[in-house]
Short mmCIF file of N, CA, C and O in Angstrom, two decimals:
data_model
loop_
_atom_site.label_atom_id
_atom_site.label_comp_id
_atom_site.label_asym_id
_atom_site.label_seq_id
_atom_site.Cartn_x
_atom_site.Cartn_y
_atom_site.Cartn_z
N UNK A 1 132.70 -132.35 54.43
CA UNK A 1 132.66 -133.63 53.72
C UNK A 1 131.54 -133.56 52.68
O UNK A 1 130.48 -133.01 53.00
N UNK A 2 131.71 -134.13 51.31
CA UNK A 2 131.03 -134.26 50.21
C UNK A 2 131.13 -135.61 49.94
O UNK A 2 131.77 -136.51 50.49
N UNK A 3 130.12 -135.59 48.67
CA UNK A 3 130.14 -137.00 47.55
C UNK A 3 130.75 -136.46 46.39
O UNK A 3 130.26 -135.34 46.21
N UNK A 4 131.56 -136.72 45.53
CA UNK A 4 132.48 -136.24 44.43
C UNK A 4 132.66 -137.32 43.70
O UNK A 4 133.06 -138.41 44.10
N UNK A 5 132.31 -136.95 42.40
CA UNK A 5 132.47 -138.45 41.29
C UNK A 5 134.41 -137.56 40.85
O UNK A 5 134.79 -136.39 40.79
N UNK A 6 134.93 -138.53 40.71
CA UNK A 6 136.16 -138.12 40.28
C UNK A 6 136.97 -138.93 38.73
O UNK A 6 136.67 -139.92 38.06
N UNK A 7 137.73 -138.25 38.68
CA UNK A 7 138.23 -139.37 37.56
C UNK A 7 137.72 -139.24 36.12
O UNK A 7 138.03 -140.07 35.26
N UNK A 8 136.69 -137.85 35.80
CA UNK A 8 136.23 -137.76 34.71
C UNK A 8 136.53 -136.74 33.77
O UNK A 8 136.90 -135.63 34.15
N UNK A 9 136.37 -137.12 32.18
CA UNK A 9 137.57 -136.38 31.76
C UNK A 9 137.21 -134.80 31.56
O UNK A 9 136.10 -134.30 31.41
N UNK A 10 138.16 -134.33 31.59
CA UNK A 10 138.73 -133.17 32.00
C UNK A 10 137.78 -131.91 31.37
O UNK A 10 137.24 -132.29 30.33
N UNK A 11 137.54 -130.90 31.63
CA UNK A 11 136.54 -129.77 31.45
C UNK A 11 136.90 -128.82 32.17
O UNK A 11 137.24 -128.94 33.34
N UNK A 12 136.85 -127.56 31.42
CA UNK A 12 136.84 -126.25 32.15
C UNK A 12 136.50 -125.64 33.17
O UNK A 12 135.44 -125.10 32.84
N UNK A 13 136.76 -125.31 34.42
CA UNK A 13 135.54 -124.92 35.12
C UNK A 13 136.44 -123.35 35.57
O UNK A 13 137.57 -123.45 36.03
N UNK A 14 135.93 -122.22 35.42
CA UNK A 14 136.22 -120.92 35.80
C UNK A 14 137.82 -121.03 35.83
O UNK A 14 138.58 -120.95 36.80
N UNK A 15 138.04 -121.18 34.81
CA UNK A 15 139.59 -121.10 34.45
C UNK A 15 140.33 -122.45 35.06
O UNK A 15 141.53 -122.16 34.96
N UNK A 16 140.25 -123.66 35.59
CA UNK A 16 140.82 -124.69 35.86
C UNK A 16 140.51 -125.75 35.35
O UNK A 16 139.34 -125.82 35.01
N UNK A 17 141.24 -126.76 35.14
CA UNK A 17 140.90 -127.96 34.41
C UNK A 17 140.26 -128.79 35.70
O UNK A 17 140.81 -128.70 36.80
N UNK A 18 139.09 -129.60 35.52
CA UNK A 18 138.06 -129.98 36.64
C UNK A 18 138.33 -131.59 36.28
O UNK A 18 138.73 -131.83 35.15
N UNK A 19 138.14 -132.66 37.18
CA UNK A 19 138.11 -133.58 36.38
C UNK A 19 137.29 -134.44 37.82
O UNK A 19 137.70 -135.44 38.41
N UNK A 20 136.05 -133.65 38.09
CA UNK A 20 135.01 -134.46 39.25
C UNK A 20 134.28 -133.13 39.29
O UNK A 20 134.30 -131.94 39.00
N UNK A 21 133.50 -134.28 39.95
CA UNK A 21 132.01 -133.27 39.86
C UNK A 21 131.78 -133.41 41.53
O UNK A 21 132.25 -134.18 42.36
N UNK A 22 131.00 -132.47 41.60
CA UNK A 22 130.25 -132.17 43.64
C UNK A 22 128.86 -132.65 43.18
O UNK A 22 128.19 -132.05 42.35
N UNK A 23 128.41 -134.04 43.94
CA UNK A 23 126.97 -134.16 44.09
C UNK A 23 126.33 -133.99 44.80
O UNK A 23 126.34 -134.67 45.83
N UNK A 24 125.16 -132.69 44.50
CA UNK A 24 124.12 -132.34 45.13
C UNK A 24 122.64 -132.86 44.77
O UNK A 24 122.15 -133.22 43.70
N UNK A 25 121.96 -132.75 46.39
CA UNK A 25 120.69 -133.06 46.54
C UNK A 25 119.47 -131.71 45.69
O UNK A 25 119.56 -130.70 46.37
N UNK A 26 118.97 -131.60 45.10
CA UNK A 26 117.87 -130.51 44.61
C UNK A 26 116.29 -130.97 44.09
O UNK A 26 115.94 -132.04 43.58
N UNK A 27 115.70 -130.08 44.32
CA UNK A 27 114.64 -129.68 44.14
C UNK A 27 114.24 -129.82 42.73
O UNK A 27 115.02 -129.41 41.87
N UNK A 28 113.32 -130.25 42.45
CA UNK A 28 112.60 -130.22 40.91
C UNK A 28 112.87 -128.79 40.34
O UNK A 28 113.67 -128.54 39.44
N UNK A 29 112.14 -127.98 40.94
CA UNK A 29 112.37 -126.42 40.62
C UNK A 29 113.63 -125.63 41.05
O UNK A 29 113.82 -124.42 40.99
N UNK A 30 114.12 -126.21 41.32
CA UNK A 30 115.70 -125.73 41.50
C UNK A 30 115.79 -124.35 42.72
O UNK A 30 116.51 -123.35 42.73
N UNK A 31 114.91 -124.73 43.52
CA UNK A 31 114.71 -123.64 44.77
C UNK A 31 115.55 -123.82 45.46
O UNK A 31 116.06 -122.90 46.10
N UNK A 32 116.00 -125.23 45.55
CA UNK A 32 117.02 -125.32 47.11
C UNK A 32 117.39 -126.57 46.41
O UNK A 32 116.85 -127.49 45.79
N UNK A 33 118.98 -126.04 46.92
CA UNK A 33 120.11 -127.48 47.08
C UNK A 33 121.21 -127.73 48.03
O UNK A 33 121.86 -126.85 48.59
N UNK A 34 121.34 -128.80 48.13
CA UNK A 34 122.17 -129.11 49.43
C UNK A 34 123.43 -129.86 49.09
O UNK A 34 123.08 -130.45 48.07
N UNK A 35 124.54 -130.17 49.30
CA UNK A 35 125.43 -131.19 49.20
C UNK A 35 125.13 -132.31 50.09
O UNK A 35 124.76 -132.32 51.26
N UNK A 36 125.46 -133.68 48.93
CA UNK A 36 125.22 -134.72 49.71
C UNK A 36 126.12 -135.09 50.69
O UNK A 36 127.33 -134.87 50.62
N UNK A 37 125.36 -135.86 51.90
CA UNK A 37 126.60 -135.88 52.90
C UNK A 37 127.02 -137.41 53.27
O UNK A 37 126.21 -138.18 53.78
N UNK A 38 128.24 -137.73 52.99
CA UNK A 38 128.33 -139.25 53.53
C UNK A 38 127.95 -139.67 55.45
O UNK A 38 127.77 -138.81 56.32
N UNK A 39 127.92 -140.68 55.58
CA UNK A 39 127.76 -141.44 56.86
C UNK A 39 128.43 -141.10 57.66
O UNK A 39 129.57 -141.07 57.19
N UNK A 40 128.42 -140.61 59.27
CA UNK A 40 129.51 -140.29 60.21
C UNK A 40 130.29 -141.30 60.34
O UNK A 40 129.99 -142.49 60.46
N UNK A 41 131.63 -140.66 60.30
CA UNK A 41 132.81 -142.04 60.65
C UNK A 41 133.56 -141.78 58.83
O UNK A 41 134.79 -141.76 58.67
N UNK A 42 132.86 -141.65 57.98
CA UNK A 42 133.52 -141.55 56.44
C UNK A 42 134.57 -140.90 56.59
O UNK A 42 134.83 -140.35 57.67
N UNK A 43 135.32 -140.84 55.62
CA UNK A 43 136.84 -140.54 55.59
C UNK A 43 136.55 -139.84 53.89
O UNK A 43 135.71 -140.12 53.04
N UNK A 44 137.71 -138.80 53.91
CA UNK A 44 138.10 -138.53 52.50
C UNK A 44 138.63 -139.56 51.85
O UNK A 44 139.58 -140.16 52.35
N UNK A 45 138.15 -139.90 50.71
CA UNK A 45 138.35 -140.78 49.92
C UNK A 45 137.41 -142.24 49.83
O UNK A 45 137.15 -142.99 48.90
N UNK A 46 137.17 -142.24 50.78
CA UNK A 46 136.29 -143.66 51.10
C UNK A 46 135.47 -143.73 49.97
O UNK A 46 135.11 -142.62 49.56
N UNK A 47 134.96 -144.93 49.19
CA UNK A 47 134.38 -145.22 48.11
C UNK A 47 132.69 -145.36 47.75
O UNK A 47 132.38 -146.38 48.37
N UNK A 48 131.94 -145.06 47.35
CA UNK A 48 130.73 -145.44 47.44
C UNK A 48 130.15 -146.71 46.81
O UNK A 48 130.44 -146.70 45.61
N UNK A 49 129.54 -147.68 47.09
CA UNK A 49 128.93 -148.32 46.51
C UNK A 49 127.77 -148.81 46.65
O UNK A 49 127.22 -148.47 47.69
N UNK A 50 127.03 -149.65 45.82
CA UNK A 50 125.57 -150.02 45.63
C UNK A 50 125.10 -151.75 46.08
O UNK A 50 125.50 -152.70 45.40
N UNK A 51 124.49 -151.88 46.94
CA UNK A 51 124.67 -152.76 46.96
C UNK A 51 124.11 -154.16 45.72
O UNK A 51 122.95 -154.44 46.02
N UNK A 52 124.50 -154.88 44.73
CA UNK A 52 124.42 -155.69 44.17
C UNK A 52 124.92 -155.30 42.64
O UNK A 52 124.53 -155.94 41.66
N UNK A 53 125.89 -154.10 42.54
CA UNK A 53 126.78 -153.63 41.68
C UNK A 53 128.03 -153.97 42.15
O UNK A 53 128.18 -153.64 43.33
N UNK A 54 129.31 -154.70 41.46
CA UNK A 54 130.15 -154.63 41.71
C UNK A 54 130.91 -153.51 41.45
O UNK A 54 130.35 -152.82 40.58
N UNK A 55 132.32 -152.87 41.97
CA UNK A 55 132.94 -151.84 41.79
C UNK A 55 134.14 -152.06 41.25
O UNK A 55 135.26 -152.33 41.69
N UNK A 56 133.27 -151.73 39.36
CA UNK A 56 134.58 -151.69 38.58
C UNK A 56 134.92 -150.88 38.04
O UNK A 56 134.62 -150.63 36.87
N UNK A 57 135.89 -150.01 39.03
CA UNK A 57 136.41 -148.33 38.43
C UNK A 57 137.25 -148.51 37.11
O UNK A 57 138.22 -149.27 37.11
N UNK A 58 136.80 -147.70 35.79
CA UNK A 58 137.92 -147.93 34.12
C UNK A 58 138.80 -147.04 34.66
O UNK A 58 138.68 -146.19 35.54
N UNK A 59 139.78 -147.42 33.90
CA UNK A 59 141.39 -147.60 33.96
C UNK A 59 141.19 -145.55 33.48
O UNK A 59 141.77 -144.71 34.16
N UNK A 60 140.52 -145.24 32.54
CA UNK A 60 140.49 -143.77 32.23
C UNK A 60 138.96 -143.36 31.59
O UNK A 60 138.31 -144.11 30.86
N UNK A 61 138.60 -142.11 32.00
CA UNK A 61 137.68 -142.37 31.13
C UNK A 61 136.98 -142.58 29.99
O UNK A 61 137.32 -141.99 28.96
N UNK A 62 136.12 -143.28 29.99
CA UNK A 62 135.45 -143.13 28.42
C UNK A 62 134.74 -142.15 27.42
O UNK A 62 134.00 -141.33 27.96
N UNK A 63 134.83 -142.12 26.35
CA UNK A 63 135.06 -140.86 25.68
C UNK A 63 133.16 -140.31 25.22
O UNK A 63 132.69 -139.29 24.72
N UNK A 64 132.61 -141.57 25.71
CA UNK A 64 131.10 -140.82 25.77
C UNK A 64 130.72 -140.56 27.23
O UNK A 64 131.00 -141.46 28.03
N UNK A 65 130.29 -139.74 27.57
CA UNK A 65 129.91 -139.32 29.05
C UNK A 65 128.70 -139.54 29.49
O UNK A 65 127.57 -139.10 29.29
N UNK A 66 129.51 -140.81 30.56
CA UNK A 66 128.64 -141.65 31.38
C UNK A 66 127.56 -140.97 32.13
O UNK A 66 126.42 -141.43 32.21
N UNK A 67 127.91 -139.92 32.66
CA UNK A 67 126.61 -138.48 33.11
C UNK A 67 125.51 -138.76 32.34
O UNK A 67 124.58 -139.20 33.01
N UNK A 68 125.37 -138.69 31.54
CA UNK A 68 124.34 -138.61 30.39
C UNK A 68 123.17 -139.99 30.65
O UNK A 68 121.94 -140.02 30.62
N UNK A 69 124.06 -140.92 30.88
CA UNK A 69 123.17 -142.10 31.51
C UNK A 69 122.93 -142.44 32.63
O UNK A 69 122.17 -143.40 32.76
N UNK A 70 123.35 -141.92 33.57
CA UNK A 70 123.41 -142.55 34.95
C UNK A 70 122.66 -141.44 35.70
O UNK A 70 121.88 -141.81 36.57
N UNK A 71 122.83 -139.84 35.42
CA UNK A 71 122.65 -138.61 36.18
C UNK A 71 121.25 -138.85 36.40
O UNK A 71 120.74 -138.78 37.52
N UNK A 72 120.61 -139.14 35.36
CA UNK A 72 119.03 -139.09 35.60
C UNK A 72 118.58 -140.55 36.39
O UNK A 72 117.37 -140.64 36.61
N UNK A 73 119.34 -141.54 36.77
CA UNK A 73 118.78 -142.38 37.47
C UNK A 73 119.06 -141.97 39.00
O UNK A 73 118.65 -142.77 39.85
N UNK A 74 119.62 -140.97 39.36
CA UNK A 74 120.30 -140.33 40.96
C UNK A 74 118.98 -140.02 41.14
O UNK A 74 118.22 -139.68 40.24
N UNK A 75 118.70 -140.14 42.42
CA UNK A 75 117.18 -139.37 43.28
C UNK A 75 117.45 -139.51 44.48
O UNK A 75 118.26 -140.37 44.82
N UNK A 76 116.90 -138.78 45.29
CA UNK A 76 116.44 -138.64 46.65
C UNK A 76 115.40 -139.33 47.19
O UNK A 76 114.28 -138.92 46.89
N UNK A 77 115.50 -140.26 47.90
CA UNK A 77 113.86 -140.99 48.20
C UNK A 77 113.06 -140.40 49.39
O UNK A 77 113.48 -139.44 50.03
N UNK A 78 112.12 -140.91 49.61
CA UNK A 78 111.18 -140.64 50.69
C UNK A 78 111.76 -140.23 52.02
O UNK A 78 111.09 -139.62 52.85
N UNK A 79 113.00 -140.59 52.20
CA UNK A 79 113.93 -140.77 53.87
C UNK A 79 114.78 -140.06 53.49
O UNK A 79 115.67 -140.08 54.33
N UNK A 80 115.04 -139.40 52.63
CA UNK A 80 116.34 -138.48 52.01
C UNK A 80 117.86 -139.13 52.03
O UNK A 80 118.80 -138.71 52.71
N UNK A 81 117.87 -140.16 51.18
CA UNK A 81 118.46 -141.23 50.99
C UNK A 81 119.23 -140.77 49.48
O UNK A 81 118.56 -140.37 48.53
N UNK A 82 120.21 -140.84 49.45
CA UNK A 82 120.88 -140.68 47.92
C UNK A 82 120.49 -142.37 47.62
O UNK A 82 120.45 -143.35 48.36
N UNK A 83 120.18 -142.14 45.89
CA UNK A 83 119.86 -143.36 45.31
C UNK A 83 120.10 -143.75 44.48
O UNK A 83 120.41 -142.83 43.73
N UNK A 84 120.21 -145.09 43.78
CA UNK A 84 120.45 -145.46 42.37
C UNK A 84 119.28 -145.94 41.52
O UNK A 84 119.43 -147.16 41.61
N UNK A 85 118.00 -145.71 40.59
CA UNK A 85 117.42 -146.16 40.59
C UNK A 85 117.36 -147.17 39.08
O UNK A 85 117.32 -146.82 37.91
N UNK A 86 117.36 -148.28 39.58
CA UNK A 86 117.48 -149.22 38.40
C UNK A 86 117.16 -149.75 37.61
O UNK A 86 115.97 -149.45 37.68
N UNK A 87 117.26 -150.63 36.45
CA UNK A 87 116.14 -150.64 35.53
C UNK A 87 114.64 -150.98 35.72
O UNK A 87 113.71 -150.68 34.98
N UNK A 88 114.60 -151.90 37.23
CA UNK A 88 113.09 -152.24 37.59
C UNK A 88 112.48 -150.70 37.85
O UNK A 88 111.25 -150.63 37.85
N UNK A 89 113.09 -149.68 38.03
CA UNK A 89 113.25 -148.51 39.09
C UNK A 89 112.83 -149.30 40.71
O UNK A 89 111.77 -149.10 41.31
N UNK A 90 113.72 -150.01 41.07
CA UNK A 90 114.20 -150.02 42.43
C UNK A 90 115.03 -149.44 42.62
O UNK A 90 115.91 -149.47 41.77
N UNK A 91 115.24 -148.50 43.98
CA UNK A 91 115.77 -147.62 44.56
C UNK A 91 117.06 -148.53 45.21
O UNK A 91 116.93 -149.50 45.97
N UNK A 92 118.19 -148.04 44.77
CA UNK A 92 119.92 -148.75 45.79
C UNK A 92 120.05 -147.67 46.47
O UNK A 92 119.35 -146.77 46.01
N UNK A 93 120.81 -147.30 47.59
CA UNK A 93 120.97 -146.50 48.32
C UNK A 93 122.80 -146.46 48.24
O UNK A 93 123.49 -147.47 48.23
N UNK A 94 123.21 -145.35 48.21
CA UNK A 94 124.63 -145.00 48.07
C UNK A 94 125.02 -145.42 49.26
O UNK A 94 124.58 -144.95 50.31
N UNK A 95 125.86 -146.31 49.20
CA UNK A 95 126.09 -146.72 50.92
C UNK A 95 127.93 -146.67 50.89
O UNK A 95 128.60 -147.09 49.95
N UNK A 96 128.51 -146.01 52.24
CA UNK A 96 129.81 -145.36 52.02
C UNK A 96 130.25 -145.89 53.60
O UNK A 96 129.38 -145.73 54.45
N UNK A 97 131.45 -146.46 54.00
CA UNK A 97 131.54 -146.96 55.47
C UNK A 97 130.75 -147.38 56.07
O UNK A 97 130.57 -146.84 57.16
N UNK A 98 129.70 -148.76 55.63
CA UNK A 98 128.77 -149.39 56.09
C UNK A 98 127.88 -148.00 56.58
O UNK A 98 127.50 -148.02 57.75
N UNK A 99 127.61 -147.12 55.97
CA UNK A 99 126.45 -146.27 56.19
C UNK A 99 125.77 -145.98 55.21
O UNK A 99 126.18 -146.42 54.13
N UNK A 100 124.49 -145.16 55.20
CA UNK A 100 124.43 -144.94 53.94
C UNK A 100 124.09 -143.09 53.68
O UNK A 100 123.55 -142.26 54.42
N UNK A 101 124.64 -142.99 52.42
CA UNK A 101 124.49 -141.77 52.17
C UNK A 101 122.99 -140.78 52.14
O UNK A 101 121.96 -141.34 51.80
N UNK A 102 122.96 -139.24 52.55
CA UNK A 102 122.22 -138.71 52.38
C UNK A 102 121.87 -137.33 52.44
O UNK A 102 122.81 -136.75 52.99
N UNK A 103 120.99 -136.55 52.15
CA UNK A 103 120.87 -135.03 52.10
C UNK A 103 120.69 -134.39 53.18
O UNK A 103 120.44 -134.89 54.28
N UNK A 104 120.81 -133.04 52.88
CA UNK A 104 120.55 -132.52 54.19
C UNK A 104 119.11 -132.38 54.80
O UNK A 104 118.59 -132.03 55.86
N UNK A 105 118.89 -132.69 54.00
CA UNK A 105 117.11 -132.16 54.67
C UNK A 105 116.33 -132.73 53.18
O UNK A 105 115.70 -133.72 53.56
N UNK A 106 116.24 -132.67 52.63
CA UNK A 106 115.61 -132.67 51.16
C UNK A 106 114.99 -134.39 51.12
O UNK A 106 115.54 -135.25 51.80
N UNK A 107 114.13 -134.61 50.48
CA UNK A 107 113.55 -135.73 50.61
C UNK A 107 112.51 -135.66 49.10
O UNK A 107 111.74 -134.75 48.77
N UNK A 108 112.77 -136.79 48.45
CA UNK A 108 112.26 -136.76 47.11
C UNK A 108 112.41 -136.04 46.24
O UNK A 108 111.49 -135.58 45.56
N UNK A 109 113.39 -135.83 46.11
CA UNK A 109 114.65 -135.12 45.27
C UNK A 109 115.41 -135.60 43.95
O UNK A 109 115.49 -136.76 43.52
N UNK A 110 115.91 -134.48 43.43
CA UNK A 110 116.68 -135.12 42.46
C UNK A 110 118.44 -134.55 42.87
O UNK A 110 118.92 -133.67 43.59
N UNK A 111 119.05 -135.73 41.89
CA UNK A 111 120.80 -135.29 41.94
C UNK A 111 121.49 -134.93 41.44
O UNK A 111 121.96 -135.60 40.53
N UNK A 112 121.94 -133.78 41.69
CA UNK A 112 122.84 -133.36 40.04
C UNK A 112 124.22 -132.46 40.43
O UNK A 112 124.97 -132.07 39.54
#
């Protein structure tokens, strides 16, 4: 089991057309990375959300890439917590089947 943004438009990856990304937990220095892991009990497919964001998935994607804005607000907090951090930089926690998401070990991290 992974976290996978899906639904984004389409890019090469080693000869296949890709259209989601695998989010991993890492290291500033890029020594060690982990895949993030949802909550026991998660299911393939189950959705992530934030709490005090509503979830409004676009119809296709948009033609500037949302990565670009959002990637650098992903972190790892103190408890190794996947996060959203927001414009106050308060920390949301990816929360997936009333659980919430997190790394394997890694703690104050970044996501990419």
């Amino acid at each position: 089991m992974c976290i996978v943004i899906v639904n984004l438009r389409e890019r090469p990856l080693a000869g296949w057309k890709s259209h989601g990304m695998v989010l991993c937990a890492e290291t500033e220095d890029r020594s060690k990375v982990e895949l993030l892991k949802p909550p026991a009990g998660s299911k393939a497919g189950d959705p992530i959300s934030f709490e005090g964001y509503p979830r409004e998935p676009l119809e296709k994607p948009p033609k500037k890439n949302p990565w670009e804005l959002v990637g650098p607000r992903l972190v790892i907090d103190d408890q190794g917590q996947a996060c959203y951090k927001d414009k106050d930089d308060n920390l949301v926690p990816f929360s997936c089947n009333g659980g919430v998401v997190k790394s394997g070990g890694l703690k104050n991290a970044i996501i990419k």
